[in-house]
Tab-separated table of C-alpha atoms in Angstrom:
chain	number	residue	atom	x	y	z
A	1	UNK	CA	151.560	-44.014	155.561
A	2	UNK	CA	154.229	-43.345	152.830
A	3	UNK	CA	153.262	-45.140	149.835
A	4	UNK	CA	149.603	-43.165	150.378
A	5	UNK	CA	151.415	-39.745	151.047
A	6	UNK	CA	150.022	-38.520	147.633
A	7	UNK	CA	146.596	-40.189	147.658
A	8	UNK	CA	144.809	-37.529	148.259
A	9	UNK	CA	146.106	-35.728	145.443
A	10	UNK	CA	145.224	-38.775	142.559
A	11	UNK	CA	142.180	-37.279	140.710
A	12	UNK	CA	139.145	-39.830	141.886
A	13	UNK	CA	136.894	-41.999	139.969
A	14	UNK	CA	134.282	-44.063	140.366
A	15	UNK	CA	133.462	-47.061	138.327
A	16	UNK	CA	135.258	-45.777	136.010
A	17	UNK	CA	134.008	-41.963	135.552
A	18	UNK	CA	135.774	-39.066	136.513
A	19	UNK	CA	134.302	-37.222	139.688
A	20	UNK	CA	136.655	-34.359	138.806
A	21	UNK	CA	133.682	-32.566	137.011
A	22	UNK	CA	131.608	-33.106	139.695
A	23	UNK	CA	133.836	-31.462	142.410
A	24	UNK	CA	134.370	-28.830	140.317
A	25	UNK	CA	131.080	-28.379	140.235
A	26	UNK	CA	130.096	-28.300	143.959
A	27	UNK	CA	130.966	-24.859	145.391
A	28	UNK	CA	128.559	-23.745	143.432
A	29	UNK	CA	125.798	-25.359	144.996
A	30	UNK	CA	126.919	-23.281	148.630
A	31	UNK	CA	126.034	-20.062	146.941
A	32	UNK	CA	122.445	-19.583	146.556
A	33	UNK	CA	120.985	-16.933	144.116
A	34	UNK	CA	117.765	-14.975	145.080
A	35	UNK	CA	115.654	-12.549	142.815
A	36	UNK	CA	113.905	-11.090	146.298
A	37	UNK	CA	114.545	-7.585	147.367
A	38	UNK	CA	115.043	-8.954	151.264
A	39	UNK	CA	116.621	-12.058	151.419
A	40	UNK	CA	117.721	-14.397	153.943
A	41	UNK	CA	120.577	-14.119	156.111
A	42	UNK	CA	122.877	-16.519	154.229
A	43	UNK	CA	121.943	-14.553	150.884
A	44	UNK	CA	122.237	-11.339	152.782
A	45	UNK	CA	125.898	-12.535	153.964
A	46	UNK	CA	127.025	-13.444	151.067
A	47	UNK	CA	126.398	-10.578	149.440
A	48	UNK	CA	127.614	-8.456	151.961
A	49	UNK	CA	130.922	-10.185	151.510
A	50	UNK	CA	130.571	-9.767	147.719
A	51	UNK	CA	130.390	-6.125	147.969
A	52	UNK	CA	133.464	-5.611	150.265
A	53	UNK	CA	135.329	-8.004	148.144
A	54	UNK	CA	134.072	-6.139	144.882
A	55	UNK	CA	134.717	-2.614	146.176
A	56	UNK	CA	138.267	-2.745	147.568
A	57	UNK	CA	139.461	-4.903	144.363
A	58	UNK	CA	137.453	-2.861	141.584
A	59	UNK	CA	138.237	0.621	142.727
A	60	UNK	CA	141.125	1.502	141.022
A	61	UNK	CA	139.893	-0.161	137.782
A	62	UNK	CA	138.646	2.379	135.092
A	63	UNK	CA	135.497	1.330	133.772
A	64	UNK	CA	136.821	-0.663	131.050
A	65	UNK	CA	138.880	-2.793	133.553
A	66	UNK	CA	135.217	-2.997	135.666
A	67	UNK	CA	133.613	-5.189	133.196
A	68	UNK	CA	136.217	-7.661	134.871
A	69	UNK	CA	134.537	-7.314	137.707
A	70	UNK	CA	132.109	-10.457	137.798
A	71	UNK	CA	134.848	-12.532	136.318
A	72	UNK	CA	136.866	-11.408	139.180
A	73	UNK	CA	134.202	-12.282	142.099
A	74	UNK	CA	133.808	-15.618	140.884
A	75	UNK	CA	136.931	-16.529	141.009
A	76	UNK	CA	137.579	-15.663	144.469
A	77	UNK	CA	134.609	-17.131	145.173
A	78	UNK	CA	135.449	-20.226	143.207
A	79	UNK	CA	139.394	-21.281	144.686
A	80	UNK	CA	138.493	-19.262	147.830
A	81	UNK	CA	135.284	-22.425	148.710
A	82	UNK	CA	137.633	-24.570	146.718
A	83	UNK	CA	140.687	-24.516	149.252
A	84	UNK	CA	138.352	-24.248	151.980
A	85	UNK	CA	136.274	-27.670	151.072
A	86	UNK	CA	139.663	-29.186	150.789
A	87	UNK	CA	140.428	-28.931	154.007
A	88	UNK	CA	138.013	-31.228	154.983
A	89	UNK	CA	139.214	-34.696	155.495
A	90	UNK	CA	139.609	-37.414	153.109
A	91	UNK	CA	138.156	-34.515	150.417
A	92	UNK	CA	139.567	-34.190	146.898
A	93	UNK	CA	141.286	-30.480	146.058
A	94	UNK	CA	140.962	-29.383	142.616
A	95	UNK	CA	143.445	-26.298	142.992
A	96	UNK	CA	145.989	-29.087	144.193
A	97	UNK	CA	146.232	-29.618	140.135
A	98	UNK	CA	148.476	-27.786	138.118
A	99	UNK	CA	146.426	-28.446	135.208
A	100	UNK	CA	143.475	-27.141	136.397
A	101	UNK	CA	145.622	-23.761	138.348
A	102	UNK	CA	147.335	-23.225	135.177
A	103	UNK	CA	144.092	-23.533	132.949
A	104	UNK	CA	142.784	-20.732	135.091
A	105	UNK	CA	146.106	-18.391	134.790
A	106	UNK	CA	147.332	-18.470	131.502
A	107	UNK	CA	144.009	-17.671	129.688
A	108	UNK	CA	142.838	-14.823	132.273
A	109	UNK	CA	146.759	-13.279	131.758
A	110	UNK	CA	146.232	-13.680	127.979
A	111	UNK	CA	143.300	-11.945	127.930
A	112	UNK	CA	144.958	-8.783	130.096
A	113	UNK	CA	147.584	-8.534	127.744
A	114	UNK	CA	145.932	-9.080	124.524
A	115	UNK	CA	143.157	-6.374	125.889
A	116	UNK	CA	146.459	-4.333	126.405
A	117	UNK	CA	147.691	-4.841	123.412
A	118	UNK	CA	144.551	-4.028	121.232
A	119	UNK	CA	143.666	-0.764	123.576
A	120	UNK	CA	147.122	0.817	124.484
A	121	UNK	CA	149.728	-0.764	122.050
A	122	UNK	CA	152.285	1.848	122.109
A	123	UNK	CA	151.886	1.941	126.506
A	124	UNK	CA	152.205	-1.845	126.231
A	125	UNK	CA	155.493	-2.315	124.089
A	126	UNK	CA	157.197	0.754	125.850
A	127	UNK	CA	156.069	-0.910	129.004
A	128	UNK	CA	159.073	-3.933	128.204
A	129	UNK	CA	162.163	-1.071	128.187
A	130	UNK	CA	161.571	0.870	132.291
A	131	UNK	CA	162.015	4.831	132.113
A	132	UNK	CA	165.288	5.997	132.255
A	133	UNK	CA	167.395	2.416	131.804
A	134	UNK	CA	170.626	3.256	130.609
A	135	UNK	CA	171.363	2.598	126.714
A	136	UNK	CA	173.984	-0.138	126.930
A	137	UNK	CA	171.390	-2.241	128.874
A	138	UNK	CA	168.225	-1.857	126.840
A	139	UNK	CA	168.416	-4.917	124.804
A	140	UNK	CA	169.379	-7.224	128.157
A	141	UNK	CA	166.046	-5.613	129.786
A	142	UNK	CA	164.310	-5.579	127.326
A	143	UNK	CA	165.138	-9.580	127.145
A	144	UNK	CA	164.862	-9.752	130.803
A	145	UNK	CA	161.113	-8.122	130.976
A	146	UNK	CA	159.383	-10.480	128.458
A	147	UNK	CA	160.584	-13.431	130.165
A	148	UNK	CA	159.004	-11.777	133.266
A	149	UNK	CA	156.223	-10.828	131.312
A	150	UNK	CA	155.465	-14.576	130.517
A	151	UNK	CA	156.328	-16.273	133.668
A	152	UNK	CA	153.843	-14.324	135.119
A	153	UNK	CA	151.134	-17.041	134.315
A	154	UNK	CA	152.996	-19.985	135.287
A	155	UNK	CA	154.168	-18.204	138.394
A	156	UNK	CA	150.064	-17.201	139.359
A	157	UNK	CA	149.471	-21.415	138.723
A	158	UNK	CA	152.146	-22.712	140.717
A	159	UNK	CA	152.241	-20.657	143.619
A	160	UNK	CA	148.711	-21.578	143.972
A	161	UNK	CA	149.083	-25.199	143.453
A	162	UNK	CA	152.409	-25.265	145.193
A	163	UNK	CA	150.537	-23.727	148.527
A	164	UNK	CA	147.838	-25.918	149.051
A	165	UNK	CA	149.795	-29.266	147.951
A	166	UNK	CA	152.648	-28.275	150.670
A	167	UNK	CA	150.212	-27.506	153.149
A	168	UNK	CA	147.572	-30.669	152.811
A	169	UNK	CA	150.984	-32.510	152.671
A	170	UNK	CA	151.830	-31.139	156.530
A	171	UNK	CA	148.903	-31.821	157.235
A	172	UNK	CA	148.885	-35.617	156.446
A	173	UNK	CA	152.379	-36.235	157.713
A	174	UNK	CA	152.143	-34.374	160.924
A	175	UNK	CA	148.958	-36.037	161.716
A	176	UNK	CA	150.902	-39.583	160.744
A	177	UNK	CA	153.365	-38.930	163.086
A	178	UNK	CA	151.114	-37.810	166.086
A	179	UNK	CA	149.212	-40.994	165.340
A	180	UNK	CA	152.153	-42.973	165.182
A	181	UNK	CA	153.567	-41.365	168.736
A	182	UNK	CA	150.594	-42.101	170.797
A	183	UNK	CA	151.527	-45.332	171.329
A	184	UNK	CA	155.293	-44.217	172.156
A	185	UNK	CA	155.495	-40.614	173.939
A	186	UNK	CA	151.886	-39.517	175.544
A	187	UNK	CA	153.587	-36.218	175.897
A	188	UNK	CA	155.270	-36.082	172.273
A	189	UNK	CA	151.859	-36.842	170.622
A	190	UNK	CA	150.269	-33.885	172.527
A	191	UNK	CA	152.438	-31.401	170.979
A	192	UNK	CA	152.624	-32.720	167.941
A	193	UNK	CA	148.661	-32.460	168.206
A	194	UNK	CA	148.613	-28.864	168.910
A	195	UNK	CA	150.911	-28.485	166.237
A	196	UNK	CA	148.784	-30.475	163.930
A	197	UNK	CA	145.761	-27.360	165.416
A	198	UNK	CA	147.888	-24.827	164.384
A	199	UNK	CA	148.824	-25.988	161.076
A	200	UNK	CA	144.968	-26.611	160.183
A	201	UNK	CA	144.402	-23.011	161.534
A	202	UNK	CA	147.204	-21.578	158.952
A	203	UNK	CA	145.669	-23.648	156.716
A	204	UNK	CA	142.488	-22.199	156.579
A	205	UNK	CA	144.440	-18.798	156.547
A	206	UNK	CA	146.217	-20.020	153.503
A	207	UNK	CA	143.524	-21.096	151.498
A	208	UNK	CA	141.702	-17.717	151.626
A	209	UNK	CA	144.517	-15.845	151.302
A	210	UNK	CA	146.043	-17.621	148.124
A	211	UNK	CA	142.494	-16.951	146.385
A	212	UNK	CA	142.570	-13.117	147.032
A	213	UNK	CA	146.330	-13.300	145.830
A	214	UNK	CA	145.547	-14.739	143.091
A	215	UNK	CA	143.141	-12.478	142.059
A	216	UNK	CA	144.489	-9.776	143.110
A	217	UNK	CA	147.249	-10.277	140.779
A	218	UNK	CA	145.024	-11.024	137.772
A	219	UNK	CA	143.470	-7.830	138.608
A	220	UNK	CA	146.649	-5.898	138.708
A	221	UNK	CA	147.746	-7.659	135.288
A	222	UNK	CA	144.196	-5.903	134.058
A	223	UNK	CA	144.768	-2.487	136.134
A	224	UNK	CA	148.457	-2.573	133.910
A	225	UNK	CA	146.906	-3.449	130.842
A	226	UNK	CA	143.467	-1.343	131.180
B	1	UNK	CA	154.893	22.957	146.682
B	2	UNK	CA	156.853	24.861	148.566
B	3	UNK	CA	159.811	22.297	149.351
B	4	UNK	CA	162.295	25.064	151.218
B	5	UNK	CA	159.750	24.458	153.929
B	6	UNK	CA	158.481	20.970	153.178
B	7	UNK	CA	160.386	19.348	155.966
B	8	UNK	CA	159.139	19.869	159.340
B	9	UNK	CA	162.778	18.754	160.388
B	10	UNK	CA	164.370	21.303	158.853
B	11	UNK	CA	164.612	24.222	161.882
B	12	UNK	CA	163.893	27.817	160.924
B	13	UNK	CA	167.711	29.237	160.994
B	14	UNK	CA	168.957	26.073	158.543
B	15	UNK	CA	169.649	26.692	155.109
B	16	UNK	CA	166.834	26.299	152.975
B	17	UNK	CA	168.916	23.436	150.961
B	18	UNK	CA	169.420	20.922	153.785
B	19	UNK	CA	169.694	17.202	153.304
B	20	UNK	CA	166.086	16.257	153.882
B	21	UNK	CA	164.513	19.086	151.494
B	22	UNK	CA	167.518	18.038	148.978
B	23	UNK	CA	165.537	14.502	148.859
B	24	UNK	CA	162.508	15.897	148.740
B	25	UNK	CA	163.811	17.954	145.907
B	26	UNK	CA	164.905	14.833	143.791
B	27	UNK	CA	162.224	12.818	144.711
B	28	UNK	CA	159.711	15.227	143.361
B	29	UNK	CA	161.472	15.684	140.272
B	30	UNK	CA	162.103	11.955	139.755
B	31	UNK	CA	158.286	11.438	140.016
B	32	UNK	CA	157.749	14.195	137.068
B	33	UNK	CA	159.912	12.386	135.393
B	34	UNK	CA	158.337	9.020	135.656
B	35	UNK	CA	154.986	11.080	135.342
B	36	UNK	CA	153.913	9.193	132.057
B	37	UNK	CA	153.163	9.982	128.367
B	38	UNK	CA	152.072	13.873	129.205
B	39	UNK	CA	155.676	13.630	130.136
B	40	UNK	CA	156.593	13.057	126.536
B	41	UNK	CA	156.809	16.957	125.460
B	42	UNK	CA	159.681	17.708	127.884
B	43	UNK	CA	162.192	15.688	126.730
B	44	UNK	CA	163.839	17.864	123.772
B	45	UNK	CA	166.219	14.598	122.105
B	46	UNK	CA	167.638	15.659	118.692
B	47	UNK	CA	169.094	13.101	115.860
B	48	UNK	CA	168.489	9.049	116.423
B	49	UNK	CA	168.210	9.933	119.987
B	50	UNK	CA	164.250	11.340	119.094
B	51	UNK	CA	163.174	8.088	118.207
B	52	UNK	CA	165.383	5.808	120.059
B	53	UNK	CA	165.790	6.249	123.860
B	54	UNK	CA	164.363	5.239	127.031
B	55	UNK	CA	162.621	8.213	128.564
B	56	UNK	CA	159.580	8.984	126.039
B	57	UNK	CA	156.696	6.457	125.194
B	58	UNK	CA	157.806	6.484	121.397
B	59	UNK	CA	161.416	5.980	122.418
B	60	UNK	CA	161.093	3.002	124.239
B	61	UNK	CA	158.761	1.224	122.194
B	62	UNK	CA	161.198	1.862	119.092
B	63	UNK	CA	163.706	0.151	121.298
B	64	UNK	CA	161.873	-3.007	122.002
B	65	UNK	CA	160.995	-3.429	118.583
B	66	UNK	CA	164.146	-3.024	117.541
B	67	UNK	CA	165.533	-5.560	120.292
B	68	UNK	CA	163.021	-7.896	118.843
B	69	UNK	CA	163.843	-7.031	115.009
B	70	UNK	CA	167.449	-7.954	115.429
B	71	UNK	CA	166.790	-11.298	117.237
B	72	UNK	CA	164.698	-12.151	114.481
B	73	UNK	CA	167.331	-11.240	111.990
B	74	UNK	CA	169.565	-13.081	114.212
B	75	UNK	CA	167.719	-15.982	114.062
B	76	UNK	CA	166.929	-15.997	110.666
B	77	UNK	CA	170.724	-15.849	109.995
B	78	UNK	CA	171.462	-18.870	111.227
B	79	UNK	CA	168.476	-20.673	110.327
B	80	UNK	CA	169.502	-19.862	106.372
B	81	UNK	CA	173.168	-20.183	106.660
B	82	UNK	CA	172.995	-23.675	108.225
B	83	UNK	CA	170.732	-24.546	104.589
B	84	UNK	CA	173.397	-23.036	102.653
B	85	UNK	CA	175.946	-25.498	104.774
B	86	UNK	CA	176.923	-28.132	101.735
B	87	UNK	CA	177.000	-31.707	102.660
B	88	UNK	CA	180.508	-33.082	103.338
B	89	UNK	CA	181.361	-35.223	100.097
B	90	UNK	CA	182.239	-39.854	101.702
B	91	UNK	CA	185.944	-39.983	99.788
């Protein structure tokens, strides 16, 4: 069980070829697009769900910061079916890559702050120094808020990454050892089981919940910047 | 806003400046304060302090630029002294 603890996470290939693109690729396929005015009820579902999402993350945009708005849906939509298809067993995770997490942070940040920085400079340089610091401390905070400023992308990619790793990781060594104590404690293995339920139940929590942090955050980086 | 009788907690023989209005008080001011750029015109700074301080939009931006002006003269120091460094002479 040890030396394939991180198996799951090797990017796979076949004869050769990288299926990365591929899996990628998939979610896509789950969400059908329709040009009829009454659709069916999986069309009808998902955009019912695309309109709550939309409306309680767009509304305090102003309309410049609403052109975001399809980028936005699909990437909920995107790591939201991505962590969930993980979740299935033996399945490959793309959001378990940093690469990949941190491809999708640092340009969306970039472009939040470089929009900021075109549209409002002066509003985005004063935003480094807060209202009212005292003057002794300006050039410390002033240090001290674009280092936040710039973790900010790096922090969006690995708390992503870091989330669904640590939890797939659980999941694979809890179910190791509830395999492994079946054939020593009956009782032991049980818990452990319901344990292992639990876990798989956070998990799903988890994975939807890290995609609407995730852009939630990119959307307040655009709400700061807009 | 009336905040003499903002607080419901505040009985009708207390003074009008109690603890909880007090708060109130501060609070409301602190939020015109951090109010925003309209905010700009009621801060009256005279001398270096008009373009250099931390209250108005102006002020603070000065300030980071010139946080990030001297680093770069910092930086630029030492990058040109340690050229002007002369080799030491093998005797």
């Amino acid at each position: 069980m040890n030396e394939n603890l991180f198996a799951s996470f090797i990017t796979p290939m076949m004869f050769g070829l990288p299926l990365v693109t591929l899996i990628v690729l998939f979610p896509s396929l789950l969400f059908p697009t329709s040009n009829r005015l009454v659709n069916n009820r999986l069309i009808s579902l998902q955009q019912w769900m695309l309109q709550l999402v939309s409306k309680q993350m767009m509304s305090i945009h102003t309309t410049k910061g609403q052109t975001w708005a399809l980028m936005l849906m699909s990437l909920i939509l995107f790591i939201g079916s991505t962590n969930l298809l993980g979740l299935l067993p033996h399945s490959f995770t793309p959001t378990t890559q940093l690469s990949m997490n941190l491809g999708m942070a640092i340009p969306l940040w970039a472009g939040a702050v470089i929009t900021g920085f075109r549209n409002k400079t002066k509003a985005s340089l004063a935003h480094f120094l807060p209202q009212g610091t005292p003057t002794p401390l300006i050039p410390m905070l002033v240090i001290i808020e674009t280092i936040s400023l710039f973790i900010q992308p790096v922090a969006l990619a690995v708390r992503l990454t870091a989330n669904i790793t640590a939890g797939h990781l659980l999941i694979h060594l809890i179910g190791g050892a509830t395999l492994a104590l079946m054939s020593i404690n009956t009782t032991t293995a049980l818990i452990t089981f319901i344990i292992l339920i639990l876990l798989t139940v956070l998990e799903f929590a988890v994975a939807m919940i890290q995609a609407y942090v995730f852009t939630l955050l990119v959307s307040l980086y655009l709400h700061d910047n807009t | 806003m009336d905040l003499d009788h903002a607080s419901p907690l505040c009985g009708a023989g207390m003074e009008s400046d109690c603890l909880l209005v007090r708060a109130h008080r501060e609070a409301f001011a602190l939020i015109e304060i951090m109010a925003g750029p309209e905010a700009d015109a009621q801060f009256h700074f005279t001398g270096i302090k008009k373009y250099f301080n931390s209250y108005t939009l102006t002020g603070r931006m000065n300030c980071v630029l010139a946080t990030y002006g001297s680093i770069a003269l910092i930086v630029l120091y030492f990058k040109l002294r340690s050229k002007k460094t002369p080799a030491v002479k093998a005797t």
